[in-house]
Amino acid sequence: MHLPRLSFPFAVLLICIMASCSKKSTPSTPEVTLAEKRKADAAHNNGITPGVGNVLIEEKLTPNAANQLVFKIAYNEDTLAGYGKIDANGKMRYLTSTVLAKKGNTELLVTEMFPEVSKSRMYTLLNGKKGSIVVEMNHISHTRSVMSILNYNWGTGTGEVLVKSYFENGKQTAGFSTLKEGEGGDRVYNCIEPQPSDDVSKSVDNTLDYFQCGGLAYDTHPTLAAIKAAIVKGIESVKNAGNMQDKKEELKSLEARYGELNNLFKSIQGKVAGYKFEKTILAGLLRNLAATIAELKAALMPDVSLKPFAEGSLLDYDEVTDDEIKLTFTLIDNETNLPYTKQPVGVDMAFVIPGTSEAVFMETKMTSTANGMVTFRLNPKTIPEYEKYTKLTARYAFSGDNWDPSATRDITLKYIKPKIVMADGSDVPYQATFNSGVKKTFKLVNEDGRAIPVNYNDVTLQNSNAKVAYTMLKGTQDFDLTLSHEEAADQLTNIDVYYKQQKLRTISAIVIPPCGTDPVITGVTMDCDPKGNGIRIKVAFKADGPGIIPYGGSGACDMTQTCYPVRLYFMNPGAPRFEIAANGYDVALISGTVNEGVVAITIKNCVPGKDARGSLETYYPNYRWQVQVMNRCNKRSALVDL
């Protein structure tokens, strides 16, 4: 039969009646009152979450504490303890670890999180001894994570990988691929760090969620279900391995407590703020646990420090000249100030995106017993989507130090950014002129003009004008590009140049029609211009392809070029060769077209009473004269004497 719940005053009154209370009754002691309150609180909490009893929260948080016991939750006969990082104002920022303690505190499951490098790990503590089987999670990015089960040596801070699984977008994969833009909607690591709150219970609720999201997988985060399944499967496979029989008790505890912890977090998630809790000064084994673990570690660690070795390091990476980032350290014996070589010491290294806790690469290495040195190397191009990172922070610490303390070094990254230039290194014109069927040679260099290794097989083109055909001949140092068409008029086209599927630039090109054969002068006559413009030399011609260029010119001229394309040569008496009559004549197309017509070359006025030839002789006695026409491809007619 279900009895209605009695209010506290009514219950007291009822007890007094049944016990024949009188004014002379002895008042309750503080101990009795506290016991009754705890009993009532436990009943209230159990009503919200079956199995949950008293919740105790630390009354005095120590400002700037790195890992202080913050709360204890009684769950059935076990206890869940939470440890937090405390800010300068004495408010909890977030949980750094939890401990699930079985009754008697001889069997503990420790889960730690290191936000500085997006890493978490879980292990057992049986009868005060840290277990060597460690489940470790490394969050490489918002979509990528790696789960490893390690056979861990707490003395050296290194572990043998027994199981490793990769996850991308909440799904287990064989490894990491380079995601295309737009992929990856569900983020595995999508955790917003909670802000400190005066309401400790609210902070606990928020940070429990943060801890689950950023640490090992729990049922409350569906996108992490694959990780949880992989952990359970991994533990089972290690348990069944023939060479792990001496760790059966440890693995059995790890497997059982991990399942219990999942269930516990699933049941209390979002409900802590609704519990009745007691603020008190927390004490006992769980309060001293962090110090105990630190002492276990310190007993195994020599008195040493890491000193960066500048000569063996490369922190300013330039892809044009460098193959890798390199950081070298010397392990120094603090007593002798000399390299420590008695035994190898483990060093953890994480390359972190500045301003975040996302580690793009993590590694643990041992110092050398020959010279005390250790070197970490990273080829930045092995990082997925590496081009988006221009800086990294190298965070390093002794293995087993839980990244506290840790130190950092800043790294700069400069990648090759290819651009296209002409073969001689000059810039490609904004609008380039191509003669149809005539090649131009291009090459790729770095954006600052430095030479770079290029596989020209990775150069591809796209052409916007279907009337223009292109051919590309790829070499080892450059490539030739030929544009051609059969149209009578000039053609415009845009050539998009790609290298390794990345667009470098667009070349805007004018493609001049095919040049055809050499122009032919079919006749030359002379007269005096009826309009009074002077001596007129009329040159009849034929030219296929683009036709001739019906212009004169001005200024100095290289005779091998197309300046003064309708050309008048002269040679004065005694001169060794013909010269261009530069700046001495005008040209006009007086009939026909550039393919067949007549151009007129006019010079000085006719002499009164003389024809054109007589006038020319009067001005220039005994001079010899020649004419020539050419097209835009510098194809020329034969020279014709006047």
XYZ file of C-alpha atoms in Angstrom:
642
model
C 0.000 0.000 0.000
C 1.334 3.427 -0.921
C 1.440 5.918 1.916
C 1.244 9.649 1.273
C 4.453 11.557 1.974
C 4.293 13.503 5.261
C 5.545 17.009 5.657
C 8.404 17.410 8.104
C 6.403 19.358 10.810
C 3.510 16.921 10.604
C 5.873 13.943 10.875
C 7.498 15.414 13.988
C 4.099 16.041 15.550
C 2.979 12.510 14.821
C 6.132 11.061 16.373
C 5.636 13.171 19.481
C 2.068 11.962 19.905
C 3.002 8.325 19.451
C 5.903 8.668 21.885
C 3.934 10.737 24.471
C 6.181 13.752 23.966
C 6.313 16.318 26.757
C 7.915 19.709 27.195
C 10.657 18.010 29.168
C 11.888 15.924 26.122
C 15.610 16.222 25.341
C 16.158 18.335 22.173
C 17.844 16.699 19.122
C 21.627 16.980 18.935
C 23.292 18.515 15.839
C 24.459 15.031 14.880
C 20.905 13.675 14.960
C 19.571 16.641 13.010
C 22.264 16.198 10.347
C 21.564 12.488 10.085
C 17.843 13.118 9.662
C 18.511 15.777 7.004
C 20.825 13.467 5.093
C 18.264 10.707 5.235
C 15.585 13.047 3.866
C 17.920 14.400 1.179
C 18.862 10.884 0.097
C 15.203 9.934 -0.201
C 14.515 13.060 -2.281
C 17.437 12.391 -4.616
C 16.547 8.723 -4.945
C 13.094 9.813 -6.035
C 14.658 11.763 -8.921
C 17.232 9.124 -9.848
C 16.907 5.630 -8.381
C 20.135 4.674 -6.656
C 21.323 8.225 -5.974
C 21.684 9.101 -2.314
C 23.424 12.047 -0.685
C 25.203 14.669 -2.753
C 27.992 16.501 -0.952
C 29.520 19.640 -2.461
C 32.752 21.275 -1.318
C 32.009 24.409 0.681
C 35.424 26.026 0.320
C 36.832 25.996 -3.183
C 40.477 27.033 -3.261
C 41.229 29.806 -5.788
C 43.461 28.635 -8.660
C 43.355 25.017 -7.522
C 44.233 22.804 -10.480
C 42.407 19.666 -9.326
C 40.259 19.989 -6.180
C 37.629 17.523 -4.987
C 34.349 19.322 -5.743
C 31.544 16.850 -5.111
C 30.673 13.306 -4.048
C 27.518 11.530 -5.140
C 26.419 8.362 -3.363
C 25.166 5.854 -5.945
C 23.806 2.589 -4.551
C 26.728 1.521 -2.361
C 29.340 3.289 -4.481
C 30.544 6.885 -4.711
C 31.167 9.131 -7.717
C 33.677 11.902 -6.944
C 34.304 14.880 -9.198
C 37.471 16.988 -9.278
C 37.503 20.475 -10.764
C 39.731 23.295 -11.910
C 39.035 26.380 -9.795
C 39.460 29.909 -11.131
C 40.981 32.903 -9.330
C 37.566 33.864 -7.907
C 37.045 30.482 -6.265
C 34.515 29.270 -8.865
C 34.717 25.928 -10.589
C 35.600 26.288 -14.281
C 35.163 22.648 -15.307
C 35.706 19.098 -14.112
C 39.171 17.706 -14.645
C 38.443 14.135 -13.557
C 35.992 11.774 -11.924
C 36.546 8.737 -9.722
C 33.992 5.963 -9.346
C 34.777 4.258 -6.029
C 33.345 0.872 -5.094
C 32.280 0.300 -1.511
C 35.382 0.197 0.669
C 37.401 2.354 -1.754
C 39.656 -0.543 -2.749
C 38.469 -0.526 -6.370
C 38.489 2.814 -8.192
C 37.874 3.814 -11.808
C 39.731 7.055 -12.586
C 38.829 9.164 -15.618
C 40.996 12.188 -16.377
C 40.654 14.931 -18.975
C 43.282 17.344 -20.265
C 41.529 20.196 -22.095
C 44.855 21.780 -23.058
C 45.415 19.020 -25.598
C 41.901 17.535 -26.025
C 42.948 14.271 -24.452
C 41.359 12.006 -21.843
C 42.178 8.666 -20.283
C 40.644 6.064 -17.997
C 42.281 3.449 -15.764
C 41.703 1.486 -12.553
C 43.265 1.906 -9.114
C 43.100 -1.406 -7.247
C 44.250 -1.486 -3.623
C 46.240 1.717 -4.190
C 48.006 0.439 -7.333
C 47.467 2.177 -10.654
C 46.428 -0.228 -13.376
C 48.588 -0.569 -16.475
C 45.644 -0.916 -18.890
C 44.717 2.616 -19.946
C 41.939 3.672 -22.321
C 42.979 6.907 -24.022
C 41.025 9.299 -26.249
C 42.731 11.875 -28.460
C 40.508 14.420 -30.196
C 42.395 15.414 -33.330
C 39.765 17.896 -34.542
C 36.053 18.680 -34.300
C 35.296 15.614 -36.418
C 38.187 13.242 -35.780
C 39.235 11.249 -32.740
C 41.419 8.254 -31.912
C 40.737 5.681 -29.186
C 43.676 3.641 -27.918
C 43.951 0.905 -25.303
C 47.480 0.927 -23.906
C 49.633 -1.312 -21.782
C 51.013 1.651 -19.860
C 54.267 2.008 -17.954
C 53.643 4.693 -15.327
C 57.337 4.848 -14.525
C 58.446 5.902 -18.013
C 55.169 7.483 -19.084
C 54.962 5.381 -22.254
C 52.526 2.748 -23.402
C 52.366 -0.149 -25.825
C 49.339 0.202 -28.108
C 47.133 -2.872 -27.802
C 44.080 -1.546 -29.676
C 43.657 1.577 -31.794
C 40.471 2.802 -33.481
C 39.834 5.874 -35.629
C 36.579 7.834 -35.740
C 35.357 10.410 -38.209
C 32.015 12.145 -37.744
C 30.988 9.609 -35.098
C 31.715 6.605 -37.313
C 34.596 4.177 -36.997
C 36.946 4.255 -39.999
C 40.142 2.519 -41.091
C 42.016 5.817 -40.854
C 41.623 9.508 -41.530
C 40.750 10.872 -44.955
C 40.785 14.461 -46.123
C 37.203 15.696 -45.851
C 35.728 17.706 -48.683
C 34.095 21.030 -47.961
C 30.580 20.605 -46.644
C 31.079 17.107 -45.218
C 30.866 16.272 -41.553
C 27.633 17.616 -40.109
C 27.660 15.822 -36.733
C 30.664 16.819 -34.723
C 32.168 14.280 -32.359
C 33.906 16.931 -30.282
C 31.416 19.766 -30.020
C 31.924 20.947 -26.473
C 31.467 24.502 -25.263
C 33.355 25.036 -22.038
C 30.893 26.103 -19.332
C 31.384 29.447 -17.659
C 31.987 29.517 -13.888
C 28.779 29.883 -11.886
C 27.908 30.860 -8.327
C 25.485 27.927 -8.413
C 27.864 25.024 -7.804
C 25.246 22.390 -8.552
C 24.536 24.040 -11.905
C 28.255 24.093 -12.643
C 28.439 20.400 -11.817
C 25.564 19.658 -14.216
C 27.156 21.687 -17.003
C 30.613 20.314 -16.513
C 29.466 16.718 -16.266
C 28.026 17.210 -19.731
C 31.237 18.917 -20.862
C 33.280 16.084 -19.404
C 31.248 13.432 -21.174
C 31.405 15.286 -24.468
C 35.113 16.003 -24.361
C 36.245 12.829 -22.657
C 35.341 9.185 -23.074
C 32.045 8.154 -24.641
C 28.817 7.944 -22.668
C 25.254 7.078 -23.663
C 24.104 10.686 -23.312
C 25.953 11.622 -26.510
C 24.562 9.560 -29.421
C 27.348 10.591 -31.818
C 29.809 8.915 -29.446
C 28.013 5.566 -29.473
C 30.545 4.115 -31.927
C 33.399 5.104 -29.616
C 31.718 3.502 -26.608
C 31.144 0.284 -28.564
C 34.786 0.255 -29.686
C 36.013 0.692 -26.099
C 33.865 -2.199 -24.856
C 34.985 -4.392 -27.774
C 38.628 -3.368 -27.292
C 38.641 -4.200 -23.587
C 37.075 -7.579 -24.356
C 39.710 -8.370 -27.020
C 42.566 -7.474 -24.663
C 40.973 -9.574 -21.907
C 40.930 -12.587 -24.244
C 44.545 -12.126 -25.394
C 46.839 -14.939 -24.270
C 49.598 -12.641 -23.006
C 47.257 -10.600 -20.784
C 46.192 -13.301 -18.356
C 48.006 -11.588 -15.454
C 45.824 -8.526 -15.966
C 42.477 -10.314 -15.858
C 41.407 -8.792 -12.542
C 42.308 -5.311 -13.737
C 40.518 -5.778 -17.080
C 37.452 -7.249 -15.374
C 37.264 -4.221 -13.069
C 37.819 -1.796 -15.948
C 35.083 -3.410 -18.019
C 32.554 -3.561 -15.155
C 33.202 -0.064 -13.797
C 33.151 1.454 -17.296
C 29.681 0.007 -17.865
C 28.558 1.223 -14.445
C 29.953 4.706 -15.093
C 28.079 4.908 -18.392
C 24.840 3.979 -16.697
C 25.469 6.418 -13.855
C 26.159 9.360 -16.154
C 23.156 8.520 -18.279
C 20.915 8.480 -15.214
C 22.123 11.707 -13.582
C 22.739 13.805 -16.705
C 20.910 17.112 -16.398
C 19.507 16.283 -12.961
C 22.237 17.304 -10.526
C 20.839 20.810 -10.108
C 17.574 19.255 -8.925
C 19.177 17.226 -6.163
C 19.217 18.312 -2.560
C 22.814 18.672 -1.599
C 24.877 19.504 1.416
C 27.755 21.973 1.393
C 30.533 20.697 3.582
C 34.281 20.363 3.882
C 35.025 17.201 1.913
C 37.601 14.878 3.442
C 38.740 11.279 3.374
C 40.476 9.079 0.827
C 38.882 10.650 -2.232
C 40.075 14.111 -1.195
C 43.618 12.826 -0.880
C 43.475 10.726 -4.030
C 44.968 13.349 -6.351
C 47.898 13.821 -3.987
C 48.296 10.053 -3.651
C 48.492 9.593 -7.418
C 51.001 12.442 -7.664
C 53.152 10.801 -4.977
C 53.092 7.473 -6.821
C 54.310 9.272 -9.925
C 56.915 11.436 -8.165
C 58.546 8.420 -6.557
C 59.395 7.098 -10.019
C 60.593 10.394 -11.522
C 64.211 11.620 -11.238
C 64.957 15.286 -10.515
C 65.333 16.471 -14.100
C 64.172 19.233 -16.426
C 63.845 19.714 -20.183
C 65.984 22.332 -21.921
C 65.202 23.280 -25.554
C 68.152 22.702 -27.907
C 67.944 25.520 -30.460
C 70.568 24.139 -32.842
C 68.578 20.955 -33.281
C 65.192 22.629 -33.694
C 63.307 24.210 -36.584
C 60.239 26.170 -35.490
C 59.765 28.461 -38.522
C 58.698 26.032 -41.219
C 58.935 27.074 -44.891
C 57.745 24.409 -47.326
C 60.022 25.770 -50.078
C 63.145 24.917 -48.081
C 62.065 22.622 -45.219
C 60.744 19.076 -44.953
C 59.561 19.076 -41.328
C 59.111 20.823 -38.003
C 61.758 19.736 -35.529
C 61.980 20.271 -31.762
C 64.956 18.944 -29.821
C 65.358 18.947 -26.056
C 68.129 17.985 -23.673
C 67.174 16.272 -20.421
C 69.138 18.038 -17.681
C 70.036 16.564 -14.284
C 69.057 19.360 -11.898
C 71.757 18.347 -9.397
C 74.710 18.383 -11.827
C 73.280 20.616 -14.588
C 74.571 18.014 -17.068
C 72.609 15.810 -19.497
C 70.765 13.048 -17.640
C 71.593 9.641 -19.148
C 70.990 7.153 -16.318
C 67.652 6.015 -17.714
C 65.269 7.036 -20.495
C 62.503 9.441 -19.504
C 59.226 9.786 -21.406
C 58.212 13.125 -22.914
C 54.741 13.919 -24.286
C 54.416 16.286 -27.237
C 51.196 17.747 -28.633
C 50.966 20.125 -31.586
C 47.949 22.289 -30.769
C 45.996 24.872 -32.786
C 46.669 28.208 -31.029
C 43.755 29.470 -28.957
C 42.113 26.031 -28.824
C 42.699 22.665 -27.212
C 42.650 20.813 -30.545
C 45.791 18.726 -30.958
C 46.499 17.968 -34.615
C 49.260 15.524 -33.689
C 50.447 13.871 -30.462
C 53.447 11.692 -29.708
C 55.385 10.262 -26.761
C 59.132 9.598 -27.053
C 61.941 8.552 -24.708
C 65.107 10.546 -24.060
C 68.404 9.021 -25.179
C 70.698 7.384 -22.642
C 73.648 8.372 -24.852
C 73.249 12.161 -24.688
C 69.964 12.836 -22.870
C 68.357 14.253 -26.015
C 64.958 13.696 -27.573
C 63.747 15.041 -30.928
C 60.189 15.382 -32.157
C 59.539 15.686 -35.878
C 56.377 16.526 -37.764
C 55.791 16.974 -41.472
C 52.943 19.523 -41.419
C 51.719 18.261 -44.795
C 50.618 15.013 -43.125
C 48.013 16.933 -41.115
C 44.543 16.752 -42.742
C 43.676 20.104 -44.370
C 47.108 21.363 -43.360
C 46.982 24.493 -45.522
C 44.550 26.225 -43.156
C 47.080 26.287 -40.303
C 49.647 29.103 -40.322
C 50.652 28.645 -36.694
C 50.833 25.821 -34.171
C 51.710 25.612 -30.500
C 53.987 22.787 -29.405
C 52.959 21.785 -25.873
C 55.256 19.363 -24.057
C 55.486 17.760 -20.642
C 56.962 14.745 -18.921
C 54.881 11.643 -19.539
C 52.721 10.819 -16.558
C 52.666 14.458 -15.411
C 49.081 14.815 -16.657
C 50.294 17.825 -18.680
C 50.776 19.750 -15.450
C 53.167 21.441 -15.582
C 53.625 21.829 -19.320
C 55.507 24.301 -21.511
C 54.963 25.595 -25.034
C 56.884 26.726 -28.104
C 55.369 28.758 -30.958
C 55.613 27.394 -34.496
C 55.040 29.305 -37.739
C 54.045 27.564 -40.957
C 54.574 28.931 -44.453
C 53.394 26.784 -47.343
C 54.126 26.827 -51.053
C 51.675 28.991 -52.966
C 52.379 28.437 -56.659
C 51.728 31.031 -59.338
C 52.120 30.914 -63.106
C 54.675 33.084 -64.910
C 56.224 33.272 -68.369
C 59.245 31.051 -69.065
C 61.618 33.949 -68.377
C 60.013 34.580 -64.976
C 58.080 37.684 -66.014
C 54.422 38.089 -65.080
C 51.723 36.797 -67.381
C 49.981 39.826 -68.966
C 46.442 40.541 -67.893
C 45.483 39.930 -71.517
C 47.919 37.772 -73.444
C 48.100 37.757 -77.248
C 48.517 34.367 -78.901
C 49.174 33.816 -82.583
C 47.069 30.881 -83.657
C 49.225 27.776 -83.751
C 52.228 29.475 -82.092
C 53.249 28.191 -78.642
C 54.010 30.195 -75.516
C 55.994 28.718 -72.621
C 54.989 29.032 -68.965
C 56.252 27.732 -65.632
C 55.166 27.625 -61.979
C 57.069 29.326 -59.175
C 56.282 30.222 -55.563
C 54.293 33.405 -54.952
C 57.538 35.207 -54.088
C 59.235 34.042 -57.290
C 61.369 31.302 -55.738
C 61.749 28.073 -57.667
C 59.690 25.152 -56.378
C 59.493 21.476 -57.302
C 56.610 21.014 -59.720
C 55.096 17.922 -61.280
C 53.734 19.399 -64.483
C 51.574 16.318 -64.958
C 49.405 17.884 -62.253
C 48.825 21.045 -64.323
C 45.419 21.096 -66.030
C 43.541 23.715 -68.061
C 39.957 24.696 -68.830
C 39.116 26.709 -71.943
C 36.012 28.897 -72.198
C 35.770 29.247 -76.022
C 34.812 26.115 -77.961
C 36.098 27.684 -81.205
C 39.600 27.829 -79.756
C 41.544 24.586 -79.510
C 44.465 24.221 -77.140
C 47.348 21.818 -76.805
C 49.660 21.590 -73.807
C 53.081 19.971 -73.883
C 54.285 19.235 -70.339
C 57.976 19.146 -69.533
C 59.992 18.786 -66.338
C 60.730 22.518 -65.950
C 57.819 24.215 -67.761
C 54.963 23.628 -70.188
C 54.102 24.867 -73.674
C 50.617 26.155 -74.483
C 49.406 26.514 -78.065
C 46.050 28.105 -78.928
C 44.612 27.900 -82.412
C 41.415 28.424 -84.399
C 40.197 28.576 -88.018
C 38.040 31.692 -87.731
C 38.681 34.803 -89.833
C 38.411 37.150 -86.854
C 40.314 37.295 -83.554
C 38.968 35.016 -80.832
C 38.781 35.771 -77.106
C 39.022 32.971 -74.547
C 39.698 32.465 -70.847
C 42.143 29.745 -69.861
C 41.787 28.615 -66.231
C 45.042 27.123 -64.951
C 44.872 24.480 -62.187
C 47.621 22.796 -60.210
C 46.698 19.720 -58.210
C 43.033 20.655 -58.746
C 43.559 24.108 -57.187
C 42.897 27.072 -59.473
C 45.913 29.356 -59.805
C 44.582 32.043 -62.140
C 42.715 32.801 -65.357
C 44.631 33.840 -68.473
C 42.574 36.138 -70.681
C 43.801 35.449 -74.214
C 43.340 37.050 -77.649
C 44.002 34.454 -80.323
C 44.945 35.946 -83.687
C 43.832 33.955 -86.755
C 46.320 31.666 -88.495
C 49.030 33.618 -90.311
C 48.803 31.801 -93.614
C 51.521 32.278 -96.246
C 53.746 35.275 -96.884
C 51.981 38.327 -98.363
C 52.667 39.044 -102.057
C 53.160 42.472 -103.668
C 51.437 42.288 -107.073
C 52.454 45.719 -108.364
C 53.901 49.145 -107.519
C 52.958 52.458 -109.172
C 53.606 56.096 -108.318
C 51.628 59.305 -108.767
C 51.101 62.689 -107.225
C 48.205 62.576 -104.816
C 45.297 64.466 -106.480
C 44.386 65.809 -103.037
C 47.780 67.428 -102.772
C 49.168 65.157 -100.052
C 52.456 64.536 -101.856
C 54.312 61.800 -103.670
C 52.206 58.632 -103.529
C 53.674 55.139 -103.877
C 50.802 52.709 -104.446
C 51.499 49.095 -103.461
C 49.028 46.396 -104.618
C 49.101 43.193 -102.559
C 47.462 39.874 -101.715
C 47.609 38.208 -98.266
C 45.698 35.264 -96.806
C 45.079 34.564 -93.082
C 44.922 37.745 -91.031
C 46.056 39.896 -93.971
C 48.663 42.638 -93.840
C 49.006 45.333 -91.196
C 48.112 48.507 -93.180
C 49.998 51.006 -91.065
C 53.241 52.910 -90.993
C 54.981 53.706 -87.723
C 57.024 56.161 -85.695
C 60.187 56.239 -83.668
C 63.113 53.838 -83.642
C 62.533 50.293 -84.873
C 64.203 46.902 -84.650
C 64.132 45.834 -88.297
C 63.365 42.213 -87.274
C 60.091 43.212 -85.621
C 56.729 44.298 -87.060
C 57.189 48.025 -86.421
C 56.567 49.977 -89.672
C 54.632 46.978 -91.076
C 54.186 48.716 -94.464
C 57.806 49.505 -94.901
C 59.694 51.970 -97.118
C 63.451 51.420 -97.276
C 66.077 53.757 -98.687
C 69.801 53.613 -99.360
C 71.669 56.818 -100.106
C 74.702 56.864 -102.399
C 77.715 55.260 -100.767
C 75.717 53.671 -97.924
C 76.423 49.981 -97.182
C 72.782 48.918 -96.699
C 69.123 49.908 -96.805
C 67.494 51.650 -93.829
C 63.862 52.261 -92.836
C 62.646 55.725 -93.718
C 61.556 56.115 -90.113
C 59.209 59.005 -89.319
C 59.408 60.005 -93.008
C 56.175 58.729 -94.527
C 52.479 58.011 -93.969
C 50.464 54.910 -94.891
C 46.780 54.393 -95.720
C 44.714 51.553 -97.175
C 43.119 53.292 -100.194
C 41.242 50.332 -101.681
C 40.299 46.727 -100.978
C 40.861 44.878 -97.701
C 43.821 43.722 -95.691
C 43.712 40.482 -97.667
C 43.723 42.098 -101.116
C 43.984 45.789 -101.882
C 46.221 48.794 -102.309
C 48.128 50.748 -99.661
C 49.531 54.196 -100.377
C 52.847 55.433 -98.995
C 53.045 59.244 -99.141
C 56.106 61.413 -98.648
C 57.114 64.955 -99.606
C 54.988 67.089 -101.908
C 55.432 66.720 -105.675
C 57.683 69.310 -107.328
C 55.675 71.618 -109.618
C 56.019 70.523 -113.242
C 57.371 67.064 -112.352
C 55.691 63.701 -111.880
C 56.035 61.606 -108.770
C 59.221 59.793 -109.750
C 60.876 63.003 -110.960
C 59.931 64.739 -107.728
C 61.408 61.871 -105.669
C 64.651 62.052 -107.654
C 64.757 65.831 -107.180
C 64.539 65.481 -103.427
C 66.764 62.406 -103.156
C 69.151 62.210 -106.137
C 70.621 58.773 -106.820
C 68.808 57.155 -103.829
C 67.571 53.562 -104.108
C 64.113 52.628 -102.760
C 62.361 49.389 -101.759
C 58.911 48.523 -100.343
C 57.646 45.585 -98.283
C 54.429 44.550 -96.475
C 53.932 42.079 -93.601
C 51.225 40.527 -91.442
C 50.845 40.333 -87.653
C 52.808 37.099 -87.521
C 55.786 38.912 -89.062
C 55.419 37.042 -92.302
C 56.747 39.361 -95.028
C 56.509 39.871 -98.734
C 59.551 39.949 -100.944
C 61.306 43.332 -101.271
C 60.283 45.227 -104.394
C 62.442 48.003 -105.884
C 60.837 51.202 -107.071
